[in-house]
Structures are given as structure tokens and as C-alpha cells.
């Protein structure tokens, strides 16, 4: 199975996951293998493969993903202490699932890469 289908199935609720938030544009759910106390993935409901596939037509979706990530951070009460929002792209960026997603990480002091 192409691994992007995993996220499509989560969005369509064909496989179970802990969905935190869903609307017509995005879905947010707990990462199956959390790297921090809070580790939530925010994905567009329409398929976008990687960050390279953001274009004039779908760029508003990305703004909404960002907005929702921050609303969730506030709701989870990690916004004041801080958090990371990460988007991995392709091989060198460490993208394993080829369905664009944001990682929202928080709840602890996170290591920084640079
Ligand atoms: P990437 O490395 O592509 O940026 O991140 C993919 C993320 O998807 C990883 O953090 C991984 O733990 C998560 N993941 C992979 N398969 C599943 C799944 O079936 N369900 C959920 N909830 N997360 C998954």
C-alpha cells in the first residue's frame, strides 16, 4: 500500500486514530509514535504529497493548517511554554509518509537542530 493511503484512511475514519480536530479542510490526530508528550499531526483533507506541491491554488490550505495547529497548541495549554511545528520534505528532510503533514510537538523542552 502506498503509505500516503494511511493518512487518507485516518481522515475518512476507515482506520482508527485519536482525531483531535476535523473540519472540511484539515484533520488533526495523535501521532502513533509520539516523540514528545504532545505530538499531533495536522494534515490537509485534500491530498498534497510534499511541501513541494504547495501552489497558488492550495496555499490557503496551508495557512489553515498552521492556524489550526496553533489553536490546538492553545487548547492543549502548551502555547505559553512553547512548541515546535515541523514539516519534513522528501528523503533528506526525513519525510516518511508522502502526504503533507505538520508535526505539532510540545509538553517538554525540545531539542533544537540548529
Ligand atoms: P514524517 O517522518 O513523514 O514527517 O512523519 C510521519 C509520522 O507519521 C511519524 O511521526 C509517524 O509516527 C506517524 N505515523 C505513521 N503511521 C501512522 C499511523 O498509522 N497513524 C498515526 N496516527 N501516525 C502514524
PDB file of C-alpha atoms and ligand atoms in Angstrom:
ATOM      1  CA  UNK A   1       0.000   0.000   0.000  1.00  0.00           C
ATOM      2  CA  UNK A   2       1.344   3.470  -0.853  1.00  0.00           C
ATOM      3  CA  UNK A   3       1.999   4.922   2.564  1.00  0.00           C
ATOM      4  CA  UNK A   4       0.063   8.140   1.894  1.00  0.00           C
ATOM      5  CA  UNK A   5      -3.080   5.990   1.991  1.00  0.00           C
ATOM      6  CA  UNK A   6      -2.633   5.612   5.757  1.00  0.00           C
ATOM      7  CA  UNK A   7      -3.437   9.278   6.286  1.00  0.00           C
ATOM      8  CA  UNK A   8      -6.290   9.187   3.756  1.00  0.00           C
ATOM      9  CA  UNK A   9      -7.818   6.310   5.703  1.00  0.00           C
ATOM     10  CA  UNK A  10      -7.435   8.183   9.001  1.00  0.00           C
ATOM     11  CA  UNK A  11      -9.143  11.260   7.506  1.00  0.00           C
ATOM     12  CA  UNK A  12     -12.004   9.086   6.221  1.00  0.00           C
ATOM     13  CA  UNK A  13     -12.148   7.251   9.585  1.00  0.00           C
ATOM     14  CA  UNK A  14     -11.538   3.939   7.837  1.00  0.00           C
ATOM     15  CA  UNK A  15      -8.778   3.187  10.344  1.00  0.00           C
ATOM     16  CA  UNK A  16      -8.954   4.280  13.931  1.00  0.00           C
ATOM     17  CA  UNK A  17      -6.832   7.035  15.379  1.00  0.00           C
ATOM     18  CA  UNK A  18      -7.335   9.681  18.000  1.00  0.00           C
ATOM     19  CA  UNK A  19      -8.726  12.545  15.927  1.00  0.00           C
ATOM     20  CA  UNK A  20      -8.263  15.800  17.856  1.00  0.00           C
ATOM     21  CA  UNK A  21      -9.940  18.089  15.332  1.00  0.00           C
ATOM     22  CA  UNK A  22     -11.531  17.860  11.894  1.00  0.00           C
ATOM     23  CA  UNK A  23     -13.227  20.295   9.562  1.00  0.00           C
ATOM     24  CA  UNK A  24     -13.777  20.486   5.787  1.00  0.00           C
ATOM     25  CA  UNK A  25     -10.144  21.426   5.135  1.00  0.00           C
ATOM     26  CA  UNK A  26      -7.917  19.705   7.703  1.00  0.00           C
ATOM     27  CA  UNK A  27      -7.704  16.804  10.115  1.00  0.00           C
ATOM     28  CA  UNK A  28      -5.511  16.645  13.238  1.00  0.00           C
ATOM     29  CA  UNK A  29      -4.739  13.432  15.096  1.00  0.00           C
ATOM     30  CA  UNK A  30      -2.253  11.986  17.591  1.00  0.00           C
ATOM     31  CA  UNK A  31       0.974  10.613  16.138  1.00  0.00           C
ATOM     32  CA  UNK A  32       1.124   6.842  16.597  1.00  0.00           C
ATOM     33  CA  UNK A  33       4.753   7.059  17.772  1.00  0.00           C
ATOM     34  CA  UNK A  34       4.929  10.288  19.797  1.00  0.00           C
ATOM     35  CA  UNK A  35       8.311  11.996  20.145  1.00  0.00           C
ATOM     36  CA  UNK A  36       7.014  14.376  22.858  1.00  0.00           C
ATOM     37  CA  UNK A  37       4.155  14.441  25.404  1.00  0.00           C
ATOM     38  CA  UNK A  38       2.098  16.301  22.785  1.00  0.00           C
ATOM     39  CA  UNK A  39       2.709  15.092  19.224  1.00  0.00           C
ATOM     40  CA  UNK A  40      -0.142  15.831  16.867  1.00  0.00           C
ATOM     41  CA  UNK A  41      -0.177  15.625  13.071  1.00  0.00           C
ATOM     42  CA  UNK A  42      -2.161  18.194  11.072  1.00  0.00           C
ATOM     43  CA  UNK A  43      -2.966  17.129   7.515  1.00  0.00           C
ATOM     44  CA  UNK A  44      -4.970  18.625   4.652  1.00  0.00           C
ATOM     45  CA  UNK A  45      -8.072  16.632   3.725  1.00  0.00           C
ATOM     46  CA  UNK A  46      -7.167  17.063   0.068  1.00  0.00           C
ATOM     47  CA  UNK A  47      -4.075  15.094  -0.941  1.00  0.00           C
ATOM     48  CA  UNK A  48      -0.858  17.127  -1.154  1.00  0.00           C
ATOM     49  CA  UNK A  49       2.220  14.913  -1.446  1.00  0.00           C
ATOM     50  CA  UNK A  50       5.013  17.140  -0.143  1.00  0.00           C
ATOM     51  CA  UNK A  51       5.782  20.769   0.641  1.00  0.00           C
ATOM     52  CA  UNK A  52       6.999  20.997  -2.967  1.00  0.00           C
ATOM     53  CA  UNK A  53       3.399  20.563  -4.084  1.00  0.00           C
ATOM     54  CA  UNK A  54       2.132  23.722  -2.375  1.00  0.00           C
ATOM     55  CA  UNK A  55       0.949  26.026  -5.129  1.00  0.00           C
ATOM     56  CA  UNK A  56      -1.192  29.087  -5.787  1.00  0.00           C
ATOM     57  CA  UNK A  57      -4.393  27.039  -5.716  1.00  0.00           C
ATOM     58  CA  UNK A  58      -3.819  25.195  -2.415  1.00  0.00           C
ATOM     59  CA  UNK A  59      -1.720  27.684  -0.399  1.00  0.00           C
ATOM     60  CA  UNK A  60      -4.749  28.764   1.656  1.00  0.00           C
ATOM     61  CA  UNK A  61      -4.993  25.212   2.951  1.00  0.00           C
ATOM     62  CA  UNK A  62      -1.501  25.581   4.431  1.00  0.00           C
ATOM     63  CA  UNK A  63      -2.464  28.798   6.225  1.00  0.00           C
ATOM     64  CA  UNK A  64      -5.450  26.969   7.713  1.00  0.00           C
ATOM     65  CA  UNK A  65      -3.257  24.026   8.821  1.00  0.00           C
ATOM     66  CA  UNK A  66      -0.954  26.478  10.583  1.00  0.00           C
ATOM     67  CA  UNK A  67      -3.873  28.285  12.187  1.00  0.00           C
ATOM     68  CA  UNK A  68      -5.415  25.053  13.450  1.00  0.00           C
ATOM     69  CA  UNK A  69      -2.052  23.808  14.773  1.00  0.00           C
ATOM     70  CA  UNK A  70      -1.789  26.965  16.865  1.00  0.00           C
ATOM     71  CA  UNK A  71      -5.385  26.698  18.099  1.00  0.00           C
ATOM     72  CA  UNK A  72      -4.634  23.139  19.221  1.00  0.00           C
ATOM     73  CA  UNK A  73      -1.430  24.293  20.947  1.00  0.00           C
ATOM     74  CA  UNK A  74      -3.502  26.835  22.875  1.00  0.00           C
ATOM     75  CA  UNK A  75      -6.181  24.272  23.702  1.00  0.00           C
ATOM     76  CA  UNK A  76      -3.534  21.795  24.920  1.00  0.00           C
ATOM     77  CA  UNK A  77      -2.035  24.628  27.023  1.00  0.00           C
ATOM     78  CA  UNK A  78       1.436  24.367  25.515  1.00  0.00           C
ATOM     79  CA  UNK A  79       1.422  27.711  23.742  1.00  0.00           C
ATOM     80  CA  UNK A  80       2.940  29.769  26.566  1.00  0.00           C
ATOM     81  CA  UNK A  81       5.773  27.327  27.296  1.00  0.00           C
ATOM     82  CA  UNK A  82       6.293  26.830  23.570  1.00  0.00           C
ATOM     83  CA  UNK A  83       6.228  24.172  20.898  1.00  0.00           C
ATOM     84  CA  UNK A  84       7.608  23.215  17.514  1.00  0.00           C
ATOM     85  CA  UNK A  85       5.803  22.928  14.218  1.00  0.00           C
ATOM     86  CA  UNK A  86       7.784  20.808  11.768  1.00  0.00           C
ATOM     87  CA  UNK A  87       7.237  19.867   8.131  1.00  0.00           C
ATOM     88  CA  UNK A  88       9.608  17.249   6.729  1.00  0.00           C
ATOM     89  CA  UNK A  89      10.127  17.151   2.976  1.00  0.00           C
ATOM     90  CA  UNK A  90      11.368  14.178   0.969  1.00  0.00           C
ATOM     91  CA  UNK A  91      14.383  11.982   1.669  1.00  0.00           C
ATOM     92  CA  UNK A  92      16.839  14.480   3.140  1.00  0.00           C
ATOM     93  CA  UNK A  93      14.113  16.128   5.205  1.00  0.00           C
ATOM     94  CA  UNK A  94      13.129  12.768   6.720  1.00  0.00           C
ATOM     95  CA  UNK A  95       9.617  12.580   5.282  1.00  0.00           C
ATOM     96  CA  UNK A  96       8.406   9.002   5.738  1.00  0.00           C
ATOM     97  CA  UNK A  97       4.742   9.438   4.855  1.00  0.00           C
ATOM     98  CA  UNK A  98       4.289  11.002   1.453  1.00  0.00           C
ATOM     99  CA  UNK A  99       1.224  13.005   2.418  1.00  0.00           C
ATOM    100  CA  UNK A 100       1.980  16.562   3.538  1.00  0.00           C
ATOM    101  CA  UNK A 101       1.651  16.970   7.295  1.00  0.00           C
ATOM    102  CA  UNK A 102       2.684  19.308  10.090  1.00  0.00           C
ATOM    103  CA  UNK A 103       4.035  17.890  13.340  1.00  0.00           C
ATOM    104  CA  UNK A 104       2.937  19.860  16.420  1.00  0.00           C
ATOM    105  CA  UNK A 105       5.301  18.926  19.254  1.00  0.00           C
ATOM    106  CA  UNK A 106       5.267  20.178  22.836  1.00  0.00           C
ATOM    107  CA  UNK A 107       4.822  19.478  26.507  1.00  0.00           C
ATOM    108  CA  UNK A 108       8.559  19.313  27.196  1.00  0.00           C
ATOM    109  CA  UNK A 109      11.786  21.150  26.362  1.00  0.00           C
ATOM    110  CA  UNK A 110      12.522  20.082  22.797  1.00  0.00           C
ATOM    111  CA  UNK A 111      15.941  19.696  21.246  1.00  0.00           C
ATOM    112  CA  UNK A 112      16.795  22.111  18.520  1.00  0.00           C
ATOM    113  CA  UNK A 113      18.584  21.128  15.309  1.00  0.00           C
ATOM    114  CA  UNK A 114      20.355  24.418  14.688  1.00  0.00           C
TER     115      UNK A 114
HETATM  116  P1  LIG B   1       7.300  12.068   8.660  1.00  0.00           P
HETATM  117  O1  LIG B   1       8.566  11.359   9.043  1.00  0.00           O
HETATM  118  O2  LIG B   1       6.749  11.574   7.344  1.00  0.00           O
HETATM  119  O3  LIG B   1       7.410  13.553   8.749  1.00  0.00           O
HETATM  120  O4  LIG B   1       6.264  11.694   9.786  1.00  0.00           O
HETATM  121  C1  LIG B   1       5.339  10.659   9.678  1.00  0.00           C
HETATM  122  C2  LIG B   1       4.709  10.486  11.029  1.00  0.00           C
HETATM  123  O5  LIG B   1       3.554   9.686  10.884  1.00  0.00           O
HETATM  124  C3  LIG B   1       5.623   9.783  12.050  1.00  0.00           C
HETATM  125  O6  LIG B   1       5.817  10.619  13.190  1.00  0.00           O
HETATM  126  C4  LIG B   1       4.864   8.504  12.381  1.00  0.00           C
HETATM  127  O7  LIG B   1       4.982   8.140  13.739  1.00  0.00           O
HETATM  128  C5  LIG B   1       3.416   8.849  12.018  1.00  0.00           C
HETATM  129  N1  LIG B   1       2.613   7.720  11.596  1.00  0.00           N
HETATM  130  C6  LIG B   1       2.971   6.735  10.736  1.00  0.00           C
HETATM  131  N2  LIG B   1       1.963   5.854  10.571  1.00  0.00           N
HETATM  132  C7  LIG B   1       0.944   6.289  11.356  1.00  0.00           C
HETATM  133  C8  LIG B   1      -0.367   5.792  11.601  1.00  0.00           C
HETATM  134  O8  LIG B   1      -0.819   4.768  11.084  1.00  0.00           O
HETATM  135  N3  LIG B   1      -1.139   6.514  12.471  1.00  0.00           N
HETATM  136  C9  LIG B   1      -0.688   7.653  13.074  1.00  0.00           C
HETATM  137  N4  LIG B   1      -1.517   8.265  13.909  1.00  0.00           N
HETATM  138  N5  LIG B   1       0.551   8.151  12.844  1.00  0.00           N
HETATM  139  C10 LIG B   1       1.353   7.476  12.002  1.00  0.00           C
END
